[in-house]
Amino acid sequence: MQTKALAKESSSLRPASSLRVLMTRERWIEVSRIVLTGLIALLYWREMVPLEVLWFAVAVGLYPLVKTGLKDLIRERKIGTEIFVTIATLVAVFGGETVAGAVLMVIILIAEFIAELNTDRARASIKSLIGSVPQVALVRSNGGERNVALAQVNIGDIVLVRAGEKIPVDGHVTGGNASVNQAPITGESIPKDKVAGDLVFAGTIVESGALDIQTDKVGVDTTFSRIIAMVENAETVQAPVQKLADKVASWLIPVVFLFLIVVYLVTRDIRTVVTLMIFTSPAELALATPLVMIAAIARAARNGILIKGGLYLESLAKVDTMVFDKTGTLTANKPEVVRIESRNAAFPETELLRLAAAADRRSAHPLAKAVVSYAEKMQVAVPEPEKYDQLQGRGVVATIESRAVLVGNSALLRESGVALTAAAESGGETPVHVAVDGQFAGVIFIADTLRPGAREALASLKQSGIKRIVMLTGDNAATAKAVADGLGIDEIRADLMPEDKVSAIAELQKQGHRVAMVGDGINDAPALARADVGIAMGGGGTQAALEAADIVLMTDDLSKIAGARAIARRAYRTVQENLFVGVGVVHVLGITAALMGWIGPIEAAIIHLGPDVLVFVNSVKLLRVRIPGV
C-alpha cells in the first residue's frame, strides 16, 4: 500500500497545486493589471468612463512592458518584443484606434503572461519528472530511531529506509537487503537488489525490503541534487539555432519598422499598420526554441541521460561520426587474467604474478586491477611497492624489494631499453608485459568480454544516420581487431596515447565530420573535450564523469546513446516545426490578411494567441510523446 501511495504521489503533478506554486505575488499583480486594463477598455467602449481614464489604464498596462523593454535597450542594446508592443499600442491609441489599441495591449499581455507561465511550468516539470527527495530522514542511533530534518543529517549517520519510502541520502548499505528502483537517477526500469556494501542514491525508491544506509553525501552534494542543478543550468547553454533565432529577432524589428513606415506612406491607414504590427511581432521567434530545449533536456534526464545544454543537444542531432574508447566502454570493463607465460627461467609464473601485482596494486587501471585480483584469487602474497609511478598510456614503473619492475605494454619496455625476445600478441587478449631489473620476465594475458547489447546499440546508431563508427584504444592492434570484428566497427586505431586520441578526433573533424566521443569521462577527458560532443558513461557515482563530458549517461547502457540521439533529433525537428509553422506560416497568412484588409487590430490580436499556444503545445509534447529508442 505504501509503494502504491508513493508511486501515485511521485508520478502525478497536480495542475491545481502546480498552478498555486507558480502563481506568485508578482503574477497576481500582473493578473490584476490585465483585468483592470481590460475592464476600463470595456467601460470606455460602452461610454461609461472618459478618455483620460482609458489613457491611465493603458499606462498601467504598459508599465511592465516599458520597464523590461528599456532595460533590454540600455543593457543589451536590443529592441525587444516589449518595445515593439508598446509602440504598437501607442500608435493605435493616438492614431484614432483607441479601443483597438487598449484591447490589443490586453490580449498581448495575456499572451505574454501565458507564455511565461507555461515556460515556468516546463521548467518545474524537470523536478516533477525526475522526482524529489524526502526532507525528513529516520536516523538510527544508540538511543533508538528518530525522525531528523534532512538538513540536520550528518555524514556517517545511519539512515533507515523501509519499503515504499524514498532514500534521502547518498550512501552505502550497512545492513538489510532491498529491491531499489533507481529510475530517477539511472533511468533503469528494473529495480536493483541492494545488499551490504552496495551504493545507493538519494531520490531512489525502496520497493521491497529495508536498508540501513551509512550517509556519504547529503543535500546539495548528492548525485540527485547535482543532476537537478545540471539540468536547470543547461538552459543557459544555448543551441546555435536558439542563438540564430535571437539574432534574427534583434535585426527583424528594425526591418519591420521600415516596412510599416512604407505601408503607412502608401496606404495612410493607421488601422492596417497596427494590424501588421501584431503579425510582425517576433515574440514567437523567441519562444520557439527555449521551450523545446527545456522539454528535451528534462525528458532525457528522466531516462538517465544528462545533457548539459541546448548546444550539445543540437550538436548530437547533427553528429555523423561516433568515436568509442574500447576498455570500459565497448567492453564490460571486467577484465580477467586468462594465462601467464614466463619468458625467463628466473621468474616462474607465481613470482611473475607476485611482482606484477605488487607494481599494480596502487593503480586504478582496469588491467592493473585484474592482475591484483588474480593474485588474490591465487592466494599470492603481494608486497607493497617501495616506489611507484604510473605512465599514462604505457603502464607502471615500481621498485619492489629493491628491484626495478616494469608492468605495461611493449612500448613501455622498448622505451626503457628492455629487449623483447618475441612479440606477445594474441587475438582478443591483451598482453601485459613484465620486466625485472632490465630483463624481460614474461607476459600476463588478460581478456575482457564485450559489453552486453553493444552490437545492437551500434547498429541502432547506424540506423539513426551515423555514417562512421571508430574505436580508439591504447591496446594492441590484434586485441582491438578482435573487439571490432565482434561489433561491426568501421575503423580501429590502436596503440594510442591519450594525446593520440585527441589528434585522431581532430583529424576526423578536419575531414568535415561532426564527431561525438564516448568514453569513461576520466581517462578520456582530453578526447571528450576535443570532440563536438563528449559523452561519458557510467556517471551514477562519479563527480569526475559528471564534470568531464557534455552528456553523461548515468548507467553503462550503450543503448542510451541511441536514446539520447533520438531525443536530440526529435527536439531539433520540433524547433524547425515551431519556426516554420508556428512562426512562418501563421505570420505570413496574418500579414497577407492584414494587407488585404480582411482583418483589423482586434481580430489580429486574438489570432496572435494561436502561434503562442501552438508553439507551447508542440514543444512540451517532448515530455510525454513516444520517441523510438527511448
XYZ file of C-alpha atoms in Angstrom:
630
model
C 0.000 0.000 0.000
C 2.881 2.342 0.825
C 4.511 1.703 -2.538
C 1.281 2.375 -4.409
C 0.710 5.570 -2.485
C 4.263 6.737 -3.132
C 4.046 5.893 -6.819
C 0.794 7.788 -7.082
C 2.295 10.784 -5.314
C 5.534 10.867 -7.330
C 4.003 10.232 -10.750
C 1.419 12.993 -10.662
C 1.965 16.714 -10.906
C -1.453 18.020 -9.988
C -2.333 21.035 -12.123
C -4.076 22.837 -9.252
C -1.160 22.569 -6.816
C 1.339 23.296 -9.595
C -0.578 26.442 -10.548
C -0.663 27.611 -6.931
C 3.118 27.336 -6.733
C 3.624 29.224 -9.996
C 1.127 31.985 -9.128
C 3.456 34.179 -7.105
C 2.598 37.615 -5.709
C 4.120 39.253 -8.795
C 1.955 37.131 -11.067
C -1.222 38.036 -9.197
C -0.293 41.717 -9.634
C 0.107 41.041 -13.367
C -3.337 39.377 -13.487
C -4.849 42.364 -11.679
C -3.198 44.747 -14.151
C -4.606 42.811 -17.125
C -8.131 42.641 -15.624
C -8.117 46.351 -14.709
C -6.980 47.431 -18.174
C -9.473 45.156 -19.901
C -12.351 46.305 -17.680
C -11.654 50.020 -18.282
C -11.344 49.400 -22.042
C -14.796 47.744 -21.912
C -16.288 50.603 -19.878
C -14.827 53.194 -22.293
C -16.255 51.285 -25.252
C -19.670 51.452 -23.501
C -19.051 55.191 -22.985
C -19.109 54.821 -19.190
C -15.675 56.389 -18.499
C -13.839 59.296 -20.137
C -10.839 59.011 -22.460
C -8.436 60.157 -19.742
C -9.307 57.074 -17.629
C -8.561 54.812 -20.593
C -5.193 56.503 -21.059
C -4.463 55.857 -17.383
C -5.375 52.179 -17.827
C -3.138 51.921 -20.888
C -0.264 53.486 -18.912
C -0.780 50.947 -16.091
C -0.842 48.067 -18.599
C 2.220 49.265 -20.478
C 4.348 49.892 -17.371
C 5.941 46.402 -17.109
C 6.465 46.242 -20.877
C 8.170 49.644 -20.979
C 10.304 48.778 -17.936
C 11.538 45.471 -19.408
C 11.958 46.936 -22.873
C 14.087 49.856 -21.665
C 16.289 47.506 -19.620
C 16.961 45.383 -22.721
C 17.597 48.515 -24.775
C 20.071 50.005 -22.272
C 21.832 46.865 -21.025
C 21.828 44.658 -24.128
C 21.305 47.328 -26.796
C 18.455 45.421 -28.427
C 14.871 46.304 -29.286
C 12.773 43.522 -27.780
C 9.165 42.445 -28.143
C 8.169 44.663 -25.208
C 9.226 47.863 -27.007
C 7.520 46.591 -30.144
C 4.193 46.018 -28.359
C 4.451 49.391 -26.572
C 4.930 51.245 -29.851
C 2.082 49.295 -31.491
C -0.285 50.207 -28.626
C 0.676 53.886 -28.609
C 0.349 54.122 -32.412
C -3.152 52.653 -32.156
C -4.272 54.812 -29.209
C -3.005 58.104 -30.602
C -3.854 57.185 -34.172
C -7.586 57.113 -33.563
C -7.911 53.366 -32.883
C -8.180 53.926 -29.115
C -10.310 50.912 -28.166
C -8.437 48.666 -30.578
C -5.127 49.784 -29.041
C -6.297 49.049 -25.499
C -7.757 45.654 -26.469
C -4.595 44.880 -28.432
C -2.461 45.594 -25.369
C -4.683 43.455 -23.118
C -4.540 40.484 -25.496
C -0.764 40.812 -25.925
C -0.362 40.983 -22.141
C -2.461 37.822 -21.814
C -0.321 36.089 -24.463
C 2.913 37.121 -22.732
C 1.532 36.024 -19.357
C 0.508 32.596 -20.696
C 3.888 32.151 -22.416
C 5.844 32.979 -19.232
C 3.594 30.816 -17.059
C 3.898 27.848 -19.411
C 7.669 28.256 -19.663
C 7.928 28.137 -15.862
C 5.641 25.094 -15.833
C 8.001 23.394 -18.290
C 10.945 24.229 -16.018
C 9.051 22.939 -12.967
C 8.337 19.693 -14.811
C 12.060 18.880 -14.697
C 11.872 18.207 -10.968
C 8.454 16.569 -11.199
C 9.648 14.190 -13.913
C 12.852 13.220 -12.139
C 11.298 13.068 -8.713
C 12.098 14.551 -5.338
C 13.987 13.778 -2.150
C 12.240 13.432 1.244
C 13.072 16.264 3.628
C 12.968 14.045 6.731
C 15.148 11.007 7.462
C 14.747 8.230 10.037
C 18.161 8.172 11.746
C 19.255 5.178 13.837
C 21.455 5.828 16.866
C 22.288 4.236 20.200
C 19.216 5.842 21.680
C 16.927 4.237 19.100
C 15.357 5.721 15.972
C 14.272 9.326 15.465
C 12.998 11.491 12.639
C 15.504 14.188 11.727
C 15.214 17.055 9.246
C 17.382 16.287 6.230
C 19.419 19.470 6.782
C 20.483 18.063 10.192
C 21.645 14.654 8.906
C 25.442 14.347 9.116
C 27.999 12.325 7.173
C 28.297 8.920 8.824
C 24.763 8.845 10.251
C 22.879 5.579 9.769
C 19.561 6.150 7.997
C 16.807 3.528 7.999
C 14.647 3.293 4.865
C 11.701 0.902 4.621
C 9.647 -0.448 1.711
C 7.723 2.256 -0.153
C 9.999 5.073 1.026
C 12.489 7.217 -0.859
C 16.139 7.182 0.107
C 17.071 10.678 1.401
C 20.891 10.472 1.158
C 23.729 9.071 -0.926
C 25.498 6.302 0.948
C 26.357 2.637 1.187
C 24.324 -0.174 2.677
C 25.491 -1.391 6.077
C 22.593 -3.723 6.842
C 19.466 -5.305 5.414
C 18.613 -6.008 1.804
C 16.086 -4.488 -0.558
C 14.945 -4.030 -4.129
C 15.591 -0.408 -5.131
C 14.046 1.454 -8.052
C 16.918 3.604 -9.381
C 14.969 5.091 -12.316
C 15.179 8.705 -11.006
C 18.989 8.501 -11.273
C 19.800 5.904 -13.933
C 16.576 5.627 -15.938
C 16.611 1.841 -15.443
C 13.133 0.337 -15.418
C 14.113 -2.814 -13.488
C 14.766 -2.442 -9.723
C 18.223 -3.436 -8.430
C 18.813 -5.725 -5.449
C 20.920 -3.996 -2.797
C 22.896 -5.709 -0.033
C 25.617 -4.680 2.419
C 28.401 -2.744 0.709
C 26.317 -1.538 -2.262
C 25.974 2.153 -3.115
C 22.538 3.795 -3.084
C 21.407 7.235 -4.233
C 19.106 9.893 -2.812
C 15.787 10.095 -4.652
C 15.610 6.366 -5.434
C 12.792 4.220 -4.033
C 12.917 1.103 -1.837
C 10.235 -1.095 -3.393
C 10.624 -4.047 -1.027
C 12.758 -4.877 1.989
C 14.547 -2.388 4.236
C 18.031 -0.890 4.375
C 20.408 0.615 6.910
C 22.403 3.224 4.981
C 25.547 4.986 6.157
C 25.400 8.552 4.896
C 28.193 9.558 2.486
C 26.594 12.643 0.926
C 23.583 14.746 1.826
C 21.720 17.762 0.428
C 23.304 19.598 -2.497
C 26.244 17.144 -2.598
C 24.111 14.154 -3.592
C 24.077 12.841 -7.137
C 20.365 13.657 -7.330
C 20.916 17.321 -6.429
C 23.784 17.592 -8.910
C 21.516 16.220 -11.628
C 18.779 18.742 -10.821
C 21.271 21.633 -10.788
C 22.879 20.482 -14.022
C 19.589 20.163 -15.887
C 18.369 23.548 -14.619
C 21.646 25.227 -15.614
C 21.524 23.569 -19.037
C 19.038 26.212 -20.179
C 21.788 28.850 -20.157
C 23.888 26.941 -22.718
C 22.115 27.979 -25.895
C 21.939 25.891 -29.041
C 23.158 27.545 -32.283
C 19.600 27.531 -33.636
C 18.460 29.358 -30.482
C 21.204 31.966 -30.866
C 20.211 32.345 -34.520
C 16.564 32.901 -33.541
C 17.623 35.582 -31.046
C 19.799 37.286 -33.679
C 17.008 37.173 -36.252
C 14.595 38.663 -33.701
C 17.043 41.506 -32.961
C 17.524 42.600 -36.580
C 13.971 41.777 -37.659
C 12.424 44.560 -35.568
C 14.186 47.479 -37.341
C 13.343 45.889 -40.718
C 9.701 45.577 -39.663
C 9.557 49.235 -38.627
C 10.851 50.285 -42.047
C 8.259 48.028 -43.694
C 5.457 49.560 -41.607
C 6.563 53.110 -42.441
C 6.425 52.232 -46.158
C 2.957 50.678 -45.737
C 1.688 53.800 -43.962
C 3.135 56.140 -46.596
C 1.365 54.104 -49.302
C -1.991 53.451 -47.574
C -2.264 56.253 -44.986
C -4.268 53.687 -43.000
C -3.252 53.537 -39.339
C -5.599 50.575 -38.795
C -3.653 48.443 -41.309
C -0.345 49.474 -39.754
C -1.486 48.449 -36.252
C -2.765 45.111 -37.592
C 0.549 44.464 -39.334
C 2.491 45.334 -36.189
C 0.752 42.493 -34.386
C 1.685 39.903 -37.016
C 5.241 41.130 -37.412
C 5.979 40.830 -33.681
C 8.931 38.458 -33.076
C 7.511 37.116 -29.777
C 7.037 33.532 -31.046
C 10.513 33.554 -32.559
C 11.990 33.992 -29.082
C 9.678 31.271 -27.706
C 10.186 28.667 -30.475
C 13.495 27.200 -29.247
C 13.932 27.560 -25.425
C 10.788 25.580 -24.562
C 11.899 22.702 -26.797
C 15.334 22.600 -25.190
C 13.882 22.632 -21.663
C 11.457 19.821 -22.512
C 14.075 17.695 -24.305
C 16.645 18.041 -21.517
C 14.002 17.137 -18.907
C 12.895 14.115 -20.964
C 16.491 12.931 -21.286
C 17.121 13.387 -17.538
C 14.113 11.211 -16.749
C 15.794 8.450 -18.771
C 19.144 8.706 -17.021
C 20.729 10.926 -19.700
C 22.132 14.282 -18.576
C 22.514 16.839 -21.368
C 24.307 19.987 -20.235
C 22.695 22.402 -22.670
C 20.886 23.015 -25.928
C 24.254 23.441 -27.670
C 25.099 19.764 -27.116
C 21.559 18.639 -27.902
C 21.741 20.237 -31.339
C 25.320 19.022 -31.905
C 24.321 15.430 -31.087
C 21.459 15.642 -33.584
C 23.950 16.655 -36.307
C 26.754 14.186 -35.479
C 27.747 11.797 -38.308
C 30.743 10.044 -36.688
C 30.851 8.227 -33.345
C 34.212 7.522 -31.710
C 34.394 4.970 -28.883
C 37.045 4.165 -26.337
C 37.406 0.385 -26.006
C 38.097 -0.567 -22.404
C 35.100 0.002 -20.151
C 33.013 1.436 -22.976
C 32.624 -1.256 -25.627
C 33.869 -3.964 -23.278
C 32.272 -4.849 -19.945
C 35.269 -3.490 -18.014
C 35.603 -6.770 -16.127
C 38.965 -7.987 -17.426
C 40.344 -11.250 -16.069
C 43.744 -12.928 -16.272
C 43.428 -15.939 -18.583
C 47.051 -17.168 -18.628
C 50.597 -16.308 -17.621
C 53.699 -17.009 -19.720
C 57.155 -16.861 -18.189
C 59.857 -15.811 -20.665
C 62.724 -16.063 -18.192
C 63.557 -19.151 -16.113
C 64.487 -16.904 -13.191
C 60.861 -15.814 -12.908
C 58.357 -18.680 -12.690
C 54.689 -17.847 -13.154
C 53.962 -17.366 -9.435
C 56.902 -14.990 -8.958
C 55.998 -13.152 -12.146
C 52.427 -12.666 -10.865
C 53.666 -11.604 -7.400
C 55.911 -8.842 -8.725
C 53.389 -7.627 -11.310
C 50.586 -7.432 -8.715
C 52.862 -5.534 -6.322
C 53.634 -2.967 -9.032
C 49.953 -2.668 -9.993
C 48.352 -2.572 -6.570
C 48.209 1.244 -6.425
C 46.915 1.640 -9.986
C 43.236 2.273 -10.787
C 43.557 0.971 -14.350
C 41.172 -1.951 -15.097
C 44.033 -4.168 -16.332
C 46.043 -3.484 -13.171
C 43.033 -4.325 -11.031
C 42.664 -7.615 -12.938
C 46.276 -8.573 -12.142
C 45.890 -7.741 -8.434
C 42.545 -9.544 -8.254
C 44.025 -12.676 -9.855
C 46.918 -12.645 -7.371
C 44.416 -12.501 -4.502
C 42.432 -15.335 -6.084
C 45.603 -17.458 -6.343
C 46.457 -16.541 -2.716
C 49.770 -14.977 -3.698
C 51.252 -12.664 -1.049
C 51.661 -9.247 -2.650
C 54.189 -6.820 -1.101
C 53.879 -3.032 -1.041
C 55.935 -1.189 -3.667
C 58.732 0.997 -2.313
C 58.371 3.406 -5.251
C 55.569 3.738 -7.759
C 54.985 5.802 -10.899
C 52.213 5.453 -13.470
C 52.974 6.398 -17.075
C 49.832 7.376 -18.979
C 49.246 5.062 -21.951
C 52.215 2.847 -21.055
C 51.942 1.178 -17.630
C 53.685 1.395 -14.257
C 57.253 1.636 -13.044
C 57.831 0.440 -9.485
C 60.518 -0.599 -7.069
C 59.711 -3.833 -5.225
C 62.133 -5.371 -2.757
C 64.872 -3.182 -4.276
C 64.145 -4.476 -7.793
C 63.057 -2.270 -10.698
C 59.805 -3.658 -12.092
C 58.073 -2.526 -15.305
C 54.477 -3.640 -15.969
C 52.664 -2.461 -19.083
C 52.611 -2.637 -22.860
C 55.506 -3.491 -25.161
C 56.182 0.208 -25.827
C 56.983 0.757 -22.123
C 59.614 -1.964 -22.194
C 61.151 -0.851 -25.502
C 61.355 2.776 -24.359
C 63.080 1.558 -21.186
C 65.699 -0.373 -23.183
C 64.337 -3.857 -22.455
C 64.852 -6.348 -25.286
C 61.742 -8.378 -26.108
C 62.509 -11.966 -27.113
C 59.291 -12.319 -29.185
C 56.071 -10.484 -29.908
C 53.418 -11.228 -27.342
C 50.089 -10.778 -29.090
C 47.010 -12.929 -29.072
C 43.733 -12.092 -30.793
C 41.152 -10.962 -28.259
C 43.613 -10.995 -25.357
C 45.627 -8.075 -24.023
C 49.272 -8.855 -23.187
C 50.691 -7.163 -20.091
C 54.489 -7.267 -20.314
C 56.659 -7.606 -17.199
C 60.356 -6.735 -16.913
C 62.541 -7.012 -13.810
C 65.882 -5.193 -13.483
C 66.031 -4.586 -17.227
C 65.250 -8.206 -18.193
C 62.097 -9.349 -19.980
C 60.443 -11.633 -17.412
C 57.158 -12.674 -19.055
C 53.635 -11.808 -20.151
C 50.287 -11.859 -18.377
C 47.364 -12.223 -20.812
C 44.095 -10.529 -19.911
C 40.736 -10.825 -21.664
C 37.653 -8.669 -21.391
C 34.137 -9.553 -22.558
C 32.103 -7.363 -24.881
C 29.521 -5.210 -23.158
C 26.038 -6.790 -23.394
C 23.942 -5.126 -26.100
C 26.938 -3.300 -27.613
C 26.476 -4.687 -31.120
C 22.754 -3.838 -31.148
C 23.460 -0.328 -29.821
C 25.997 0.385 -32.587
C 23.569 -0.963 -35.188
C 20.877 1.421 -33.842
C 23.279 4.348 -34.157
C 23.956 3.491 -37.790
C 20.219 3.288 -38.453
C 19.867 6.778 -36.952
C 22.214 8.226 -39.560
C 25.691 7.720 -38.079
C 27.938 7.079 -41.091
C 31.176 6.104 -39.387
C 31.996 4.314 -36.123
C 35.611 4.445 -34.950
C 37.272 2.699 -31.999
C 40.295 4.306 -30.317
C 42.366 2.273 -27.855
C 45.735 2.118 -26.196
C 45.570 -1.643 -26.591
C 47.406 -3.615 -29.268
C 46.081 -3.978 -32.809
C 45.266 -7.708 -32.541
C 43.070 -7.237 -29.457
C 41.413 -4.164 -30.967
C 40.643 -6.032 -34.204
C 39.031 -8.919 -32.294
C 36.707 -6.472 -30.495
C 35.933 -4.515 -33.676
C 35.090 -7.672 -35.628
C 32.653 -8.716 -32.913
C 30.838 -5.364 -33.003
C 30.888 -4.395 -36.684
C 33.057 -1.309 -36.158
C 34.186 0.503 -39.311
C 37.647 1.615 -38.245
C 40.140 0.951 -35.436
C 43.156 2.885 -34.214
C 45.310 1.010 -31.708
C 48.390 1.623 -29.522
C 47.278 5.197 -28.839
C 48.374 7.533 -26.080
C 45.714 9.943 -24.696
C 47.115 12.765 -26.858
C 46.926 10.466 -29.908
C 43.181 10.081 -29.323
C 42.825 13.861 -29.349
C 44.776 14.019 -32.628
C 42.599 11.287 -34.155
C 39.423 13.242 -33.343
C 40.940 16.459 -34.697
C 41.806 14.624 -37.915
C 38.218 13.403 -38.326
C 36.955 16.945 -37.766
C 39.345 18.283 -40.426
C 37.792 15.793 -42.847
C 34.471 17.560 -42.300
C 32.931 15.098 -39.832
C 30.924 16.100 -36.765
C 32.310 13.864 -34.059
C 30.926 12.505 -30.801
C 33.361 10.803 -28.436
C 32.161 8.162 -25.971
C 34.404 7.313 -23.018
C 34.521 6.873 -19.268
C 34.743 10.603 -18.508
C 38.025 10.363 -16.577
C 40.871 8.805 -18.598
C 39.404 10.114 -21.840
C 38.795 13.688 -20.646
C 41.063 15.354 -23.278
C 39.374 13.455 -26.137
C 35.911 14.152 -24.720
C 36.747 17.859 -24.612
C 38.098 17.884 -28.198
C 35.048 16.216 -29.767
C 31.987 18.196 -30.893
C 30.069 16.238 -28.249
C 31.690 14.373 -25.351
C 29.620 11.519 -23.873
C 30.677 9.966 -20.556
C 29.324 6.587 -19.496
C 28.519 5.406 -16.015
C 28.273 8.742 -14.206
C 25.995 7.333 -11.498
C 28.552 7.704 -8.769
C 31.456 9.749 -10.107
C 31.762 13.512 -9.813
C 34.528 13.415 -12.442
C 32.240 11.857 -15.040
C 29.559 14.466 -14.374
C 32.051 17.266 -14.994
C 34.142 15.852 -17.842
C 31.595 15.488 -20.627
C 28.812 17.394 -22.386
C 26.413 14.460 -21.993
C 26.514 11.940 -19.133
C 24.865 8.517 -19.155
C 24.023 7.525 -15.594
C 24.451 3.816 -16.411
C 26.789 1.815 -18.640
C 23.952 1.000 -21.050
C 25.164 1.779 -24.583
C 21.598 1.818 -25.903
C 21.098 5.126 -24.068
C 23.424 6.781 -26.590
C 20.943 5.933 -29.331
C 18.177 7.148 -26.998
C 19.953 10.464 -26.428
C 20.406 10.905 -30.171
C 16.721 10.111 -30.776
C 15.688 12.801 -28.268
C 18.143 15.281 -29.814
C 16.900 14.678 -33.364
C 13.263 14.915 -32.270
C 13.999 18.200 -30.456
C 15.767 19.688 -33.477
C 12.852 18.682 -35.698
C 10.406 20.254 -33.224
C 12.333 23.549 -33.333
C 12.112 23.510 -37.120
C 8.351 22.844 -36.889
C 7.925 25.743 -34.459
C 9.841 28.145 -36.672
C 8.175 27.061 -39.910
C 4.559 26.501 -38.837
C 4.179 28.375 -35.541
C 6.057 31.444 -36.735
C 6.416 31.367 -40.503
C 3.105 30.101 -41.879
C 0.818 31.782 -39.307
C 2.545 35.139 -39.616
C 2.684 35.077 -43.417
C -1.054 34.326 -43.561
C -1.736 37.046 -40.974
C 0.293 39.678 -42.844
C -1.473 38.735 -46.093
C -4.910 39.029 -44.451
C -3.970 42.420 -42.981
C -2.718 43.817 -46.299
C -5.909 42.610 -47.993
C -7.998 44.380 -45.340
C -9.736 41.170 -44.238
C -8.957 41.619 -40.529
C -8.394 44.518 -38.107
C -6.302 45.028 -34.961
C -8.628 43.235 -32.535
C -9.028 40.155 -34.769
C -5.255 40.140 -35.306
C -4.580 40.302 -31.564
C -6.922 37.334 -30.958
C -5.349 35.320 -33.793
C -1.913 36.227 -32.370
C -2.631 33.911 -29.432
C -2.663 30.960 -31.844
C 1.098 30.717 -32.531
C 1.873 31.093 -28.803
C -0.369 28.164 -27.927
C 0.789 26.140 -30.951
C 4.491 26.615 -30.133
C 3.936 25.743 -26.476
C 1.904 22.579 -27.148
C 4.322 21.391 -29.831
C 7.294 21.973 -27.504
C 6.069 20.384 -24.284
C 4.850 17.254 -26.074
C 8.502 16.166 -25.932
C 7.914 15.452 -22.244
C 5.359 12.728 -22.991
C 5.319 11.728 -26.668
C 6.684 8.305 -27.591
C 10.186 8.501 -29.076
C 11.543 5.257 -30.630
C 14.587 4.016 -28.745
C 13.796 5.944 -25.549
